[in-house]
C-alpha positions as a printed NumPy array, in Angstrom:
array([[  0.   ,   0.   ,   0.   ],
       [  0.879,   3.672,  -0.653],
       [  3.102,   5.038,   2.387],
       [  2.718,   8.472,   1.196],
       [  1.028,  10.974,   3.42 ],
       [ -2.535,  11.572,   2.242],
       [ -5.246,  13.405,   3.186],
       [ -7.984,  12.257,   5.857],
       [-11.917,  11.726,   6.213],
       [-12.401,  12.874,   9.335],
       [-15.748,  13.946,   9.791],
       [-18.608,  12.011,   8.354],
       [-22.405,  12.356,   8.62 ],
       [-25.758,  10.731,   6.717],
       [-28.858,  13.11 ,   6.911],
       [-32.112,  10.571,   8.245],
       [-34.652,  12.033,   6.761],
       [-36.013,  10.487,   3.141],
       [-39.217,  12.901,   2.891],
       [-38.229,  16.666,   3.577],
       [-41.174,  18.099,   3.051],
       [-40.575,  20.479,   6.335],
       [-36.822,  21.167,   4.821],
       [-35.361,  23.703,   2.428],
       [-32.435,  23.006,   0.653],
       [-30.217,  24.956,   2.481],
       [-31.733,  23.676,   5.483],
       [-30.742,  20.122,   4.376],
       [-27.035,  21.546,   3.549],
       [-26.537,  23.089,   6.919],
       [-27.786,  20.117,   8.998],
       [-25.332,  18.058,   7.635],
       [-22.625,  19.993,   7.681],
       [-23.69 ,  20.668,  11.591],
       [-23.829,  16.423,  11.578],
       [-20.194,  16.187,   9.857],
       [-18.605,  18.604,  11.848],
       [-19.867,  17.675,  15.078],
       [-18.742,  13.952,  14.121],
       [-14.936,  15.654,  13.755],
       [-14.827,  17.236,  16.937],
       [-14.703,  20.771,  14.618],
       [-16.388,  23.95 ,  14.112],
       [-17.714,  25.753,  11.148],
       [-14.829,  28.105,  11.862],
       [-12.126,  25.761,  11.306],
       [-13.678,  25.417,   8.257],
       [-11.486,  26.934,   4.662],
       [-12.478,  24.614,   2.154],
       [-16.012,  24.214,   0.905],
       [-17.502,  21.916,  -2.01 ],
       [-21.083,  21.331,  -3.108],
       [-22.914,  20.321,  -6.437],
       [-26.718,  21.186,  -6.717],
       [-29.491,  21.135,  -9.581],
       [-30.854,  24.329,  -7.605],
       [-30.406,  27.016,  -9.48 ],
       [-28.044,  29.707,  -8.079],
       [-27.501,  27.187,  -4.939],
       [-23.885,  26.893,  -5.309],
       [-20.846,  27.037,  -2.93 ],
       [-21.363,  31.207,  -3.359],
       [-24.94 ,  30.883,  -2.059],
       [-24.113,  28.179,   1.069],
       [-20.702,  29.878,   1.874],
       [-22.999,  32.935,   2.91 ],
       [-25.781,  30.614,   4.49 ],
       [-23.3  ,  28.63 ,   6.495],
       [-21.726,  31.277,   7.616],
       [-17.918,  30.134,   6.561],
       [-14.658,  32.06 ,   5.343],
       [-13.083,  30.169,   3.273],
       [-10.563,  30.958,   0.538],
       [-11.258,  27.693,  -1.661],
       [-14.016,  26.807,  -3.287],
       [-15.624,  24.109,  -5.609],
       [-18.817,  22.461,  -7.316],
       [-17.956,  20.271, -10.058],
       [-21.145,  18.792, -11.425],
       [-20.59 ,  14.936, -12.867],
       [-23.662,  13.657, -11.574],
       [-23.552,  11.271,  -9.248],
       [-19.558,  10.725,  -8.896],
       [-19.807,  14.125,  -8.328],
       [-19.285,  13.665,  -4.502],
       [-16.439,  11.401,  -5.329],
       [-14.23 ,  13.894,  -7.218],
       [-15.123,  16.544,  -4.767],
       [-13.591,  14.645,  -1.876],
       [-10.208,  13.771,  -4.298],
       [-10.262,  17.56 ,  -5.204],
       [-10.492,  18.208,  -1.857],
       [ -7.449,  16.019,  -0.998],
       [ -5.939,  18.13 ,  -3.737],
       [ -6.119,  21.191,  -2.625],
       [ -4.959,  20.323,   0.866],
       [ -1.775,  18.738,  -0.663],
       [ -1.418,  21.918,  -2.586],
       [ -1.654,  24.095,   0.567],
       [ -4.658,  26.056,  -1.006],
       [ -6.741,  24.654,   2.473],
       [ -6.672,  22.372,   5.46 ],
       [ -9.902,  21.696,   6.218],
       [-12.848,  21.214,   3.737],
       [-16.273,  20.881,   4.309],
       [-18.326,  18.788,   1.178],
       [-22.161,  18.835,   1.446],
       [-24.838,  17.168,  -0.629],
       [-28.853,  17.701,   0.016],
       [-31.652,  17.041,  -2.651],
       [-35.381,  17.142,  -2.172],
       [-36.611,  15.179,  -5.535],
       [-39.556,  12.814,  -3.456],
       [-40.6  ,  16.216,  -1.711],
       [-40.729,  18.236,  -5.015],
       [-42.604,  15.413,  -6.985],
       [-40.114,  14.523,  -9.307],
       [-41.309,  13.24 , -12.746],
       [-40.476,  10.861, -15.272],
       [-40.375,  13.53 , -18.201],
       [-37.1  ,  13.566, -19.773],
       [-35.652,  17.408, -19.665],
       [-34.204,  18.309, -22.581],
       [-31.535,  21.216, -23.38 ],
       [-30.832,  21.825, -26.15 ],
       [-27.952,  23.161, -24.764],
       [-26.479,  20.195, -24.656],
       [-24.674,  20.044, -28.716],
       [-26.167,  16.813, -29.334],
       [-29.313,  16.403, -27.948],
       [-31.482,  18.077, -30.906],
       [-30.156,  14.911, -32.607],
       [-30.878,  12.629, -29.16 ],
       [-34.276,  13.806, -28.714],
       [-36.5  ,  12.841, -31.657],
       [-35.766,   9.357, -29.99 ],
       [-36.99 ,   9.847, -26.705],
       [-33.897,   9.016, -24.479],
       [-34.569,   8.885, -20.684],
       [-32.204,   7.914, -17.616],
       [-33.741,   4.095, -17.447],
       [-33.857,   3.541, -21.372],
       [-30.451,   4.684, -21.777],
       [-29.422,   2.2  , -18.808],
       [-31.349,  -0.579, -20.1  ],
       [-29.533,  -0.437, -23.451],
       [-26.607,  -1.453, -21.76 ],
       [-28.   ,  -4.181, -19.796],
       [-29.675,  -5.853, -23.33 ],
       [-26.566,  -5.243, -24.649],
       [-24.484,  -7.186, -21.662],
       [-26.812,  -9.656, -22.074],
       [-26.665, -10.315, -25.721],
       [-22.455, -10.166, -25.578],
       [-21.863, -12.288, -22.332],
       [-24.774, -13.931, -21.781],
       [-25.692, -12.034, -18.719],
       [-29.344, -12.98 , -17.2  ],
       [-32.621, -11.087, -15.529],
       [-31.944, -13.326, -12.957],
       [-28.169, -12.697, -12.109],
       [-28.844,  -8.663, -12.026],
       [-31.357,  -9.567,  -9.872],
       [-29.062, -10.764,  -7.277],
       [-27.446,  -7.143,  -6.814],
       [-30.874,  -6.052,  -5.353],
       [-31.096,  -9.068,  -3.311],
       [-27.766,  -8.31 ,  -1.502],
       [-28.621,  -4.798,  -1.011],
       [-31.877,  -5.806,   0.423],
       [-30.313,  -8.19 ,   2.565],
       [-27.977,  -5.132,   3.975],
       [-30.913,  -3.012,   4.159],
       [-32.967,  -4.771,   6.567],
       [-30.52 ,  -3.999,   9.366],
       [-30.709,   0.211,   8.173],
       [-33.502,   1.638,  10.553],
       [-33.583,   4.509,   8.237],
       [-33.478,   2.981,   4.628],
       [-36.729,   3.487,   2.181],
       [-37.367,  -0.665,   1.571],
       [-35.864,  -2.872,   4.096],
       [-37.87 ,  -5.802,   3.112],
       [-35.496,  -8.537,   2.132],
       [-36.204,  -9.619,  -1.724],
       [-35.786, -12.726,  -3.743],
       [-34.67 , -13.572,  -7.193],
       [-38.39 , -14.345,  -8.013],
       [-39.266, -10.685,  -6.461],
       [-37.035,  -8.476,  -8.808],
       [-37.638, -10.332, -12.005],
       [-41.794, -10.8  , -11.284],
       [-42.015,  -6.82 , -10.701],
       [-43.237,  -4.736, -13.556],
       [-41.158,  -4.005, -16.375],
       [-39.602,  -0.656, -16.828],
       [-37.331,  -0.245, -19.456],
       [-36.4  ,  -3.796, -20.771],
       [-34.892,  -5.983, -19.42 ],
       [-34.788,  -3.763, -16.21 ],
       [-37.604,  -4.228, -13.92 ],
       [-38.79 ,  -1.722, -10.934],
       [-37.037,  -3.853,  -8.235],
       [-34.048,  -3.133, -10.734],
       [-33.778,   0.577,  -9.89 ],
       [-33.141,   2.306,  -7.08 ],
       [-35.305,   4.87 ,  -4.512],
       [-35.894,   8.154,  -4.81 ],
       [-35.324,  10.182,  -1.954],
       [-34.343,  13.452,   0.201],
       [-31.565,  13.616,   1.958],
       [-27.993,  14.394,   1.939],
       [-24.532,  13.661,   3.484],
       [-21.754,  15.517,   4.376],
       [-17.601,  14.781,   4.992],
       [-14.744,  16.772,   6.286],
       [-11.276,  16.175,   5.1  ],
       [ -7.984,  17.361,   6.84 ],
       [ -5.063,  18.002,   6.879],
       [ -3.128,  14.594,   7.975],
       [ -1.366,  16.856,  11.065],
       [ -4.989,  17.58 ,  11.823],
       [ -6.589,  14.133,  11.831],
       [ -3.898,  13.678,  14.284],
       [ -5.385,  15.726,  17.015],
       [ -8.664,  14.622,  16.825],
       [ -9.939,  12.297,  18.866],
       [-12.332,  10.157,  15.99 ],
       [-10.8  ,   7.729,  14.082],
       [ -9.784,   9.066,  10.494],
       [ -9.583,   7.29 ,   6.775],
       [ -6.369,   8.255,   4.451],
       [ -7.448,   9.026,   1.119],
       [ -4.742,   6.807,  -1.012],
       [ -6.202,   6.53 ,  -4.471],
       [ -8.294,   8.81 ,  -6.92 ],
       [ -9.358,   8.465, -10.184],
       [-11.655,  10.317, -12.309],
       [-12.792,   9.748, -16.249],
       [-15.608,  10.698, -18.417],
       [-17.236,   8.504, -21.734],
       [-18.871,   9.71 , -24.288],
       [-20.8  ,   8.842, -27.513],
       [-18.152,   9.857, -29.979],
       [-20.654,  10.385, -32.573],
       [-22.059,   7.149, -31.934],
       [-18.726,   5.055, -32.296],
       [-19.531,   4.038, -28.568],
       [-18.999,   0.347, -26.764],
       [-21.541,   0.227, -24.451],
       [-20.183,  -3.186, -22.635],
       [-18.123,  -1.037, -20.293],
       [-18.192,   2.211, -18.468],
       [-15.551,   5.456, -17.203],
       [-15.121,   3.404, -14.365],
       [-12.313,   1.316, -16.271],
       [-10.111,   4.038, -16.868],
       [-11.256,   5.98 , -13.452],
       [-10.525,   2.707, -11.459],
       [ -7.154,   2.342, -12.862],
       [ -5.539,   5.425, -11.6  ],
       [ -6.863,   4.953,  -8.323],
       [ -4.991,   1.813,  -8.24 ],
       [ -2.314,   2.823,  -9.555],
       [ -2.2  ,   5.89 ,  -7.491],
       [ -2.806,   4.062,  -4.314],
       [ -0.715,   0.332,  -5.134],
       [ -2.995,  -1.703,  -4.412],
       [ -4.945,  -4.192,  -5.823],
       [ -8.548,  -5.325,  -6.676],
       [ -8.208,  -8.466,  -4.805],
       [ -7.104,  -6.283,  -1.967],
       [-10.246,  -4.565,  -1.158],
       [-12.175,  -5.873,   1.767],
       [-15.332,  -3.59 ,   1.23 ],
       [-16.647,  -1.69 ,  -1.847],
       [-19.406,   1.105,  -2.442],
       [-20.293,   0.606,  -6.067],
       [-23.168,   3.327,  -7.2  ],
       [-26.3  ,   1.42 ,  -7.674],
       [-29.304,   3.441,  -9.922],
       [-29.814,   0.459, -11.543],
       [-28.487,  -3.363, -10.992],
       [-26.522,  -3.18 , -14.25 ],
       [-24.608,   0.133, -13.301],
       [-23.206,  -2.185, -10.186],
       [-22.557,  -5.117, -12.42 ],
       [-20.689,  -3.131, -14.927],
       [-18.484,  -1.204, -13.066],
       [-17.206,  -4.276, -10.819],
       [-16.061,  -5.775, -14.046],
       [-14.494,  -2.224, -14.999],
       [-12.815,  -1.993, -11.267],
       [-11.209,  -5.665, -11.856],
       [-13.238,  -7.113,  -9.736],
       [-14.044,  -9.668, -12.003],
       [-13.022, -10.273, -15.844],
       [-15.143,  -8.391, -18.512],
       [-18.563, -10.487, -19.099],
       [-18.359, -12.226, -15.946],
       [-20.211,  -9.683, -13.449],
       [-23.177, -12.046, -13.881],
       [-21.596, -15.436, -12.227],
       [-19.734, -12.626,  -9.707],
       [-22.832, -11.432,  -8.107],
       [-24.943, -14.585,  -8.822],
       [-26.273, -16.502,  -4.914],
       [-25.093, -14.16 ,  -2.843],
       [-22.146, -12.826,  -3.895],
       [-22.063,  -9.607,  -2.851],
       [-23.737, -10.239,   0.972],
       [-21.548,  -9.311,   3.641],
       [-20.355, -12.491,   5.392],
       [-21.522, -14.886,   2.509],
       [-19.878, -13.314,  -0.577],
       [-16.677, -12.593,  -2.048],
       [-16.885,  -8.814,  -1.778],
       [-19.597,  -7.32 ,   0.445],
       [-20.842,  -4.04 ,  -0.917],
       [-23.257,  -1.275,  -0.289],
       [-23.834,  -2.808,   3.284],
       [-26.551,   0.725,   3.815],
       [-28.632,  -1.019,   1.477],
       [-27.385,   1.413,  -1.29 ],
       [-29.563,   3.389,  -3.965],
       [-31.712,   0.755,  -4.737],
       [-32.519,   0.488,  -0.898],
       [-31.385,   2.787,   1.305],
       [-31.674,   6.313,   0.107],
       [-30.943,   8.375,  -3.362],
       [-30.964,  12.041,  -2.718],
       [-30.488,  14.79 ,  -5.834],
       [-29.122,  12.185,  -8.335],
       [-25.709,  12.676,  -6.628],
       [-25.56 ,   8.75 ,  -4.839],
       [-21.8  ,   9.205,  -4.727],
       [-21.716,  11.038,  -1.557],
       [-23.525,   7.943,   0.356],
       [-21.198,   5.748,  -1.047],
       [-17.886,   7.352,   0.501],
       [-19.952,   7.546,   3.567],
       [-20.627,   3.768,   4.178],
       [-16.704,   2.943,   3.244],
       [-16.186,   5.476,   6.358],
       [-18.389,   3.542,   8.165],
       [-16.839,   0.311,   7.798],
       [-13.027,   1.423,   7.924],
       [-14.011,   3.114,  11.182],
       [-15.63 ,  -0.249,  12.413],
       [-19.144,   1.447,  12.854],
       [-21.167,  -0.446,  10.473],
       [-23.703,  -2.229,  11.551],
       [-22.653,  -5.382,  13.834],
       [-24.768,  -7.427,  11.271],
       [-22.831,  -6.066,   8.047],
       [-19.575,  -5.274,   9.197],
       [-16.636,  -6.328,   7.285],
       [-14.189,  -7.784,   9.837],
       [-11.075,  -5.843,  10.436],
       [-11.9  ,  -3.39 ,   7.579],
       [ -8.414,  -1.678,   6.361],
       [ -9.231,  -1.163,   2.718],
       [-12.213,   0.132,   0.918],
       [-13.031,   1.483,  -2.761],
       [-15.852,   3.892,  -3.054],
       [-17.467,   4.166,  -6.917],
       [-19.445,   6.783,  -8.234],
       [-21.136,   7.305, -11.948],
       [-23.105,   9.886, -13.108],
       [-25.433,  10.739, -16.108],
       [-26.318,   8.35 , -18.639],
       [-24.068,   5.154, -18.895],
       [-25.406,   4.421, -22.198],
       [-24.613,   7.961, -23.322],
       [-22.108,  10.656, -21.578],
       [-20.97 ,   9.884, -18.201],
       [-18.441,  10.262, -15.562],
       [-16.848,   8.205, -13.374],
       [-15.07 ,   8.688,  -9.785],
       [-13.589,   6.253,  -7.662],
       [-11.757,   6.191,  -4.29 ],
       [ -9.417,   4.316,  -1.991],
       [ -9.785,   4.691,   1.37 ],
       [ -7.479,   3.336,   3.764],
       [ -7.872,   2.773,   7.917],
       [ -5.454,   5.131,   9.322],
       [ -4.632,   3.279,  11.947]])
């Protein structure tokens, strides 16, 4: 493993709520930042870093800099969708290597289930190529269910082996107090739901939810005088796909190239991961981007995940043990932040008794966002015990 000195997670916090009807925004924001900083043992004064991404309009770090309260003299909101989270927390640990801050506070909060969110595709036009995209009605789940048809018609994949990815989360779920469906499901559940984009089914996709989450990474000298246990950022990686006017493989994702400099960056392995948060809108987004990551070889992610594979204290890797997207929570379209969260969790050995990994050194967090069958992004991070 890497033996340079990295930057720390030492502050990290998961908003309950999953309706906010009573909540603003900003409300959401500043309660967890209040939740990650208290978790730190730090004030909103320590604070010189800030990062956020929000849909809102005008809602940016500018707006929630002022609403916090903070004085900080960096700033940043890249917008990838939901690795978004994911690069902010590696362009965090940038910035802090650069001297530029010590101590940045990332926030995420989304209200989509209070706001009524609907199934309408928005289009900008904007966006160069969607007056060509349009006349063909893409959407976030037809777009995602290309790629699982595809998967299936190249490697044989099956209904029933994607279906196994929301069985595992479910099984992690039921143990979440504060998780949208903690009913465990079977195979026979996920395929026998309705049909929503073939060959995806509802039990395929994940919740939609309010929410948020919010970290605070340090300074290494920092972590060190604070008395909660700290994770060492050792690996980023970051990548984007496109169509490339429509020369475009859709058997893989960013994550290949994003989970490669992570890797590289932290040297370690895929076999050396004891824990993994792999972004879950739909069961095919997991079973892709394990076979991008290495977990398994390309075409394979079916058999991987297949009778229990990815259960915590059954499988070979235990993953999402919150219950993930498609149980837990999904708030703003920006699931990367709960991801990172959870691989706290566990490193820190506060998972629940029921889930957690034993001994948990080494965790990957992975994030995608927008459409995996059209442009996307990819983030991924390697988060080390610092022991």
């Amino acid at each position: 493993m890497s033996t340079q000195t990295h930057a720390c997670i030492v502050g990290a916090y998961e908003h309950p709520t999953r309706k906010a009807d009573d909540k603003s925004l900003a409300q959401l924001h500043a309660e967890v930042a209040r939740g990650a900083l208290e978790d730190a043992g730090l004030s909103k004064d320590d604070v010189d870093g800030y990062f956020c991404d929000t849909e809102a309009p005008g809602l940016g770090p500018l707006s929630m800099v002022d609403y916090l309260g903070l004085k900080v003299r960096y700033m940043d909101n890249t917008d990838t969708g939901g690795s978004a989270y994911l690069l902010h927390v590696a362009h965090a640990a940038q910035a802090i290597a650069q001297g530029k801050c010590n101590v940045a506070l990332i926030t995420l909060a989304g209200r989509p289930r209070a706001a009524g969110l609907t199934a309408e595709p928005v289009v900008d036009y904007n966006i160069p190529d969607m007056p060509f995209e349009q006349p063909y009605g893409p959407t976030v789940v037809n777009t995602y269910g290309m790629c699982a048809m595809r998967h299936m018609h190249q490697y044989g994949t099956t209904s029933e082996q994607l279906a196994w990815i929301k069985v595992a989360a479910s099984h992690h779920a039921q143990h979440n107090p504060n998780a949208m469906l903690r009913k465990v499901v079977t195979v026979e559940d996920v395929v026998n739901s309705p049909m929503i984009s073939d060959p995806l089914h509802r039990l395929d996709c994940c919740v939609v939810s309010d929410g948020g989450g919010a970290l605070v990474v340090t300074r290494p000298e920092i972590a060190r005088t604070l008395k909660r246990k700290s994770v060492r950022v050792i690996g980023t990686g970051e990548a984007a796909k496109h169509q490339s006017g429509g020369r475009i493989d859709l058997s893989h994702s960013a994550a290949a190239w994003a989970g490669q400099q992570a890797f590289e960056q932290a040297g370690v392995k895929p076999s050396d991961i004891q824990y993994a948060s792999i972004y879950d809108s739909f069961t095919i987004t997991v079973l892709m981007q394990l076979e991008d990551l290495g977990f398994c070889e390309k075409g394979q992610g079916g058999r991987f995940v297949a009778d229990g594979g990815l259960i915590s204290g059954v499988g070979k890797l235990p993953f999402n043990t919150d219950g993930g997207g498609l149980c837990n929570n999904h708030p703003a379209n920006r699931g990367g932040m709960t991801k990172a969260i959870e691989a706290v969790r566990q490193l820190r050995g506060e998972a629940h008794p029921a889930v957690q990994v034993p001994d948990c050194k080494l965790a990957l967090a992975s994030g995608m966002g927008g459409w995996m069958g059209s442009r996307h992004g990819a983030g991924v991070l390697i988060l080390e015990r610092n022991d």
